[in-house]
Each structure stands twice: as C-alpha cells, then as structure tokens.
C-alpha cells in the first residue's frame, strides 16, 4: 500500500474517516503518519488512539514559511511518505512545497469548487442563497483551492439551515468522499497529468479489471 500522511490543524474527523477506510485489507493506501501544525489539535489524540505515528511541526517555532515547510518535508521524507492528504490543514503552502508534492497532494474543501474558495464557505453559501452546496477533493496547486478536481459530492440546502446544520450535512459527505478520492489516487485510477486529472479504470492486484 501507498504510504500516506494526513496533515491536520484541528478536530480531525476527515483524518479518522481516512484511517478507518485505510484499515480495510484491500485498501491501496495506509495512513503512515498524521502531522499537525498545532500541538493542541484534537485529531492528534484520535490518531494516537488508532495507533498511527504522529508528528507536530508548530509553525510558530519557525521564522518563515519556507523554514516551517522544510521541517515538514524532512519528517515526511523520514517516514517514506508518498502521498499527502490535507484534512482541515489551515496553513497556506508555498509554491516550493506545492510543486515538490505536485500530483501527490490532495485537499478536501467544503464547497462545490470553483464556488466559494477560501474560508467560511457555508456562511457564504447561505448568504448567496444557493440551493445546492457540497464538498470537493482536488489536487493541490499553488493557487488556493484552485486545483484539478478528483471528486465532488452535492448536498441540498434546506430552508432554515444554519451554518452549523449545513456544515454537518456536508461533513457526512466529506467522510465518504475523501476515502474514495484517496483510493483513486493510490491505485492510479486518478492521476494528475499536464495540469488535468486523468481518470482510468483501476486494476486489482491480479492485474485484471
Ligand atoms: C472540513 O470540513 C474540511 O473540509 C475543512 O475543514 C474541516 C475540517 O474538519 N477544510 C477547509 O476548510 C480547508 N480550507 P476535520 O478536522 O474534522 O476534518
């Protein structure tokens, strides 16, 4: 299986869904590391409970973004990481780091991209009055939340929705979408080629469709 690092900054519910999916024997990836930029991220404890190696690289301990990312990159290399899943990781990454992991780093974003890049997606969706909202998994490119799309799930906006109720409805979808997308990049059925996602049938271990 492909060695995957999940990068978090907080609660880590998407991280848990990836760990659970990857624990199935036929899953083409294993979560080899959970890395947090915040020492107090609740997800760290959940990762430890699941028996996953954890690392903390506190951005506040590093004078520059480059320095912070060099430290992350060193830990990722140390653990033999092949793919990165950003899961509620709330640091903007430099072009250097993004290019280094091009085609090997994905992110989940709580909107139907290209709508509502950035933060407060649910509040903005309610303000705009959209009736369909959702979540997206995409390859990470230097421009924020602008990368080629691997998978999306749509969710209805219901009268009376609040930011919280809408976020909760979408989070349920995130938890099944993200493992699906990780499976696709890990078994090669979704690849980044010349800035676009190429989809192909996945091959099982017997080499048959
Ligand atoms: C998730 O809803 C994720 O889509 C979002 O943060 C939440 C993290 O929750 N990500 C972003 O907003 C990225 N800009 P989790 O820590 O429970 O997975």
Short mmCIF file of C-alpha atoms and ligand atoms in Angstrom, two decimals:
data_model
loop_
_atom_site.label_atom_id
_atom_site.label_comp_id
_atom_site.label_asym_id
_atom_site.label_seq_id
_atom_site.Cartn_x
_atom_site.Cartn_y
_atom_site.Cartn_z
CA UNK A 1 0.00 0.00 0.00
CA UNK A 2 0.98 3.62 -0.63
CA UNK A 3 2.32 5.44 2.41
CA UNK A 4 0.12 8.45 3.16
CA UNK A 5 0.47 11.36 5.56
CA UNK A 6 -2.62 13.24 6.73
CA UNK A 7 -1.98 16.87 7.63
CA UNK A 8 -4.36 18.40 10.16
CA UNK A 9 -4.81 21.53 12.27
CA UNK A 10 -7.85 20.64 14.37
CA UNK A 11 -10.59 18.15 15.05
CA UNK A 12 -9.51 15.56 12.51
CA UNK A 13 -12.84 13.97 11.62
CA UNK A 14 -11.78 13.57 7.99
CA UNK A 15 -8.50 12.11 9.20
CA UNK A 16 -10.47 9.50 11.17
CA UNK A 17 -12.50 8.60 8.08
CA UNK A 18 -9.27 8.11 6.11
CA UNK A 19 -7.74 5.98 8.88
CA UNK A 20 -10.86 3.83 9.06
CA UNK A 21 -11.08 3.33 5.30
CA UNK A 22 -7.37 2.56 5.01
CA UNK A 23 -7.63 -0.11 7.69
CA UNK A 24 -9.56 -2.34 5.27
CA UNK A 25 -7.23 -5.05 3.96
CA UNK A 26 -7.87 -4.28 0.29
CA UNK A 27 -7.34 -0.51 0.58
CA UNK A 28 -4.44 0.64 -1.64
CA UNK A 29 -3.05 3.10 0.93
CA UNK A 30 -2.06 3.10 4.57
CA UNK A 31 -2.03 6.13 6.86
CA UNK A 32 1.61 6.09 7.93
CA UNK A 33 1.71 9.50 9.62
CA UNK A 34 -0.54 12.22 10.99
CA UNK A 35 1.18 15.60 11.08
CA UNK A 36 -0.25 18.66 12.83
CA UNK A 37 0.98 22.23 12.81
CA UNK A 38 -0.88 22.77 16.08
CA UNK A 39 0.24 20.93 19.22
CA UNK A 40 -3.30 21.15 20.63
CA UNK A 41 -5.11 19.68 17.60
CA UNK A 42 -7.75 17.26 18.90
CA UNK A 43 -7.08 14.98 15.95
CA UNK A 44 -3.63 14.10 17.29
CA UNK A 45 -5.09 12.18 20.20
CA UNK A 46 -7.52 10.37 17.91
CA UNK A 47 -4.60 9.37 15.66
CA UNK A 48 -2.61 8.07 18.63
CA UNK A 49 -5.62 6.06 19.77
CA UNK A 50 -5.71 4.47 16.33
CA UNK A 51 -2.05 3.55 16.68
CA UNK A 52 -0.85 5.93 13.95
CA UNK A 53 2.51 7.71 14.17
CA UNK A 54 2.10 11.43 14.85
CA UNK A 55 4.32 14.46 14.42
CA UNK A 56 3.92 18.08 15.46
CA UNK A 57 5.60 20.81 13.45
CA UNK A 58 4.45 24.02 15.09
CA UNK A 59 4.58 26.86 12.57
CA UNK A 60 5.16 29.24 15.50
CA UNK A 61 8.55 27.60 16.09
CA UNK A 62 9.71 28.57 12.60
CA UNK A 63 10.64 32.08 11.49
CA UNK A 64 9.48 31.69 7.87
CA UNK A 65 7.04 29.60 5.88
CA UNK A 66 9.95 28.05 3.99
CA UNK A 67 11.61 27.02 7.24
CA UNK A 68 8.34 25.52 8.53
CA UNK A 69 7.82 23.59 5.31
CA UNK A 70 11.42 22.33 5.21
CA UNK A 71 10.81 20.86 8.66
CA UNK A 72 7.57 19.22 7.49
CA UNK A 73 9.22 17.90 4.36
CA UNK A 74 12.03 16.35 6.40
CA UNK A 75 9.54 14.46 8.61
CA UNK A 76 7.54 13.33 5.58
CA UNK A 77 10.69 12.02 3.91
CA UNK A 78 11.79 10.32 7.12
CA UNK A 79 8.50 8.39 7.14
CA UNK A 80 8.76 7.42 3.47
CA UNK A 81 5.56 9.31 2.61
CA UNK A 82 4.32 9.08 -0.99
CA UNK A 83 1.02 10.97 -0.82
CA UNK A 84 -0.30 13.80 1.36
CA UNK A 85 -3.94 14.38 2.31
CA UNK A 86 -4.69 17.83 3.69
CA UNK A 87 -7.61 17.41 6.09
CA UNK A 88 -8.55 20.68 7.73
CA UNK A 89 -4.92 21.83 7.49
CA UNK A 90 -5.22 25.58 7.86
CA UNK A 91 -1.80 26.83 6.66
CA UNK A 92 -1.29 28.22 3.18
CA UNK A 93 1.55 26.35 1.47
CA UNK A 94 4.29 27.96 -0.60
CA UNK A 95 4.85 27.23 -4.28
CA UNK A 96 8.05 25.38 -3.30
CA UNK A 97 6.20 22.84 -1.16
CA UNK A 98 3.24 22.52 -3.53
CA UNK A 99 5.48 21.91 -6.52
CA UNK A 100 7.58 19.42 -4.62
CA UNK A 101 4.43 17.36 -3.94
CA UNK A 102 2.70 18.06 -7.26
CA UNK A 103 0.32 15.25 -8.22
CA UNK A 104 0.90 13.65 -4.82
CA UNK A 105 -1.00 16.04 -2.54
CA UNK A 106 -4.78 16.38 -2.30
CA UNK A 107 -7.14 18.54 -0.24
CA UNK A 108 -10.77 18.42 0.81
CA UNK A 109 -12.65 21.68 0.62
CA UNK A 110 -16.17 22.29 1.95
CA UNK A 111 -17.79 23.70 -1.20
CA UNK A 112 -18.52 22.79 -4.78
CA UNK A 113 -15.39 24.33 -6.29
CA UNK A 114 -14.80 26.61 -8.10
CA UNK A 115 -17.50 28.26 -5.97
CA UNK A 116 -16.52 29.54 -2.53
CA UNK A 117 -12.77 29.17 -2.38
CA UNK A 118 -11.23 30.14 0.96
CA UNK A 119 -12.85 30.20 4.39
CA UNK A 120 -16.42 30.49 5.74
CA UNK A 121 -17.80 28.56 2.78
CA UNK A 122 -21.08 27.57 4.46
CA UNK A 123 -21.85 31.10 5.65
CA UNK A 124 -21.16 32.47 2.17
CA UNK A 125 -23.26 29.77 0.52
CA UNK A 126 -26.22 30.69 2.75
CA UNK A 127 -25.69 34.40 2.05
CA UNK A 128 -25.70 33.77 -1.69
CA UNK A 129 -28.85 31.68 -1.44
CA UNK A 130 -27.51 28.69 -3.36
CA UNK A 131 -29.78 25.66 -3.08
CA UNK A 132 -27.03 23.13 -3.69
CA UNK A 133 -23.74 23.10 -1.83
CA UNK A 134 -21.18 20.38 -1.18
CA UNK A 135 -17.57 19.35 -0.98
CA UNK A 136 -14.66 18.77 -3.33
CA UNK A 137 -11.44 16.79 -3.29
CA UNK A 138 -8.79 18.25 -5.57
CA UNK A 139 -5.08 18.08 -6.31
CA UNK A 140 -3.27 20.94 -4.63
CA UNK A 141 -1.77 23.62 -6.88
CA UNK A 142 -0.15 26.90 -5.84
CA UNK A 143 -3.36 28.91 -6.24
CA UNK A 144 -5.58 28.39 -3.17
CA UNK A 145 -8.45 25.90 -3.65
CA UNK A 146 -7.97 26.01 -7.41
CA UNK A 147 -6.56 22.57 -8.21
CA UNK A 148 -7.90 19.96 -10.63
CA UNK A 149 -10.98 18.19 -9.24
CA UNK A 150 -10.91 14.49 -8.37
CA UNK A 151 -14.31 14.04 -6.70
CA UNK A 152 -17.31 16.05 -5.56
CA UNK A 153 -20.49 15.48 -3.58
CA UNK A 154 -23.53 17.74 -3.67
CA UNK A 155 -25.87 18.41 -0.77
CA UNK A 156 -29.18 20.28 -0.73
CA UNK A 157 -29.53 23.49 1.24
CA UNK A 158 -32.72 23.16 3.28
CA UNK A 159 -34.97 26.02 4.45
CA UNK A 160 -33.95 27.03 7.96
CA UNK A 161 -30.39 25.80 7.54
CA UNK A 162 -27.75 27.45 9.70
CA UNK A 163 -24.03 27.44 9.05
CA UNK A 164 -23.80 24.58 11.57
CA UNK A 165 -26.59 22.41 10.17
CA UNK A 166 -25.30 22.83 6.62
CA UNK A 167 -21.70 22.09 7.67
CA UNK A 168 -22.84 18.94 9.46
CA UNK A 169 -24.77 17.68 6.41
CA UNK A 170 -21.74 18.26 4.21
CA UNK A 171 -19.30 16.72 6.67
CA UNK A 172 -21.15 13.40 6.38
CA UNK A 173 -20.45 13.50 2.64
CA UNK A 174 -16.82 14.54 3.18
CA UNK A 175 -16.28 11.42 5.24
CA UNK A 176 -17.18 9.12 2.37
CA UNK A 177 -15.80 11.29 -0.45
CA UNK A 178 -12.28 11.69 0.90
CA UNK A 179 -11.53 7.96 1.26
CA UNK A 180 -12.90 7.39 -2.27
CA UNK A 181 -10.57 10.03 -3.65
CA UNK A 182 -7.58 8.66 -1.72
CA UNK A 183 -8.33 5.23 -3.15
CA UNK A 184 -8.39 6.69 -6.67
CA UNK A 185 -5.01 8.41 -6.44
CA UNK A 186 -3.44 5.48 -4.61
CA UNK A 187 -4.40 2.83 -7.15
CA UNK A 188 -3.65 5.17 -10.06
CA UNK A 189 -7.23 5.50 -11.29
CA UNK A 190 -6.97 9.31 -10.91
CA UNK A 191 -3.69 10.93 -11.90
CA UNK A 192 -2.54 14.48 -12.48
CA UNK A 193 -1.15 14.88 -16.00
CA UNK A 194 -0.30 18.24 -17.57
CA UNK A 195 -2.44 20.06 -15.05
CA UNK A 196 -5.51 17.88 -15.59
CA UNK A 197 -6.93 14.85 -13.86
CA UNK A 198 -6.84 11.71 -15.97
CA UNK A 199 -9.28 9.02 -14.86
CA UNK A 200 -8.85 5.39 -15.75
CA UNK A 201 -10.15 2.02 -14.65
CA UNK A 202 -8.32 0.73 -11.63
CA UNK A 203 -6.56 -2.61 -11.76
CA UNK A 204 -6.75 -5.06 -8.94
CA UNK A 205 -3.76 -6.96 -7.57
CA UNK A 206 -4.32 -9.81 -10.07
CA UNK A 207 -3.82 -7.32 -12.89
CA UNK A 208 -7.37 -7.76 -14.15
CA UNK A 209 -10.11 -5.16 -14.34
C1 LIG B 1 -13.64 20.07 6.99
O1 LIG B 1 -14.97 20.47 6.79
C2 LIG B 1 -12.80 20.42 5.78
O2 LIG B 1 -13.48 20.28 4.57
C3 LIG B 1 -12.47 21.85 6.06
O3 LIG B 1 -12.24 21.94 7.43
C4 LIG B 1 -12.98 20.91 8.08
C5 LIG B 1 -12.02 20.10 8.91
O4 LIG B 1 -12.72 19.21 9.75
N1 LIG B 1 -11.36 22.28 5.31
C6 LIG B 1 -11.12 23.54 4.95
O5 LIG B 1 -11.87 24.45 5.23
C7 LIG B 1 -9.85 23.75 4.16
N2 LIG B 1 -9.74 25.11 3.77
P1 LIG B 1 -11.99 17.94 10.35
O6 LIG B 1 -10.73 18.47 11.08
O7 LIG B 1 -12.97 17.38 11.32
O8 LIG B 1 -11.66 17.03 9.23
#
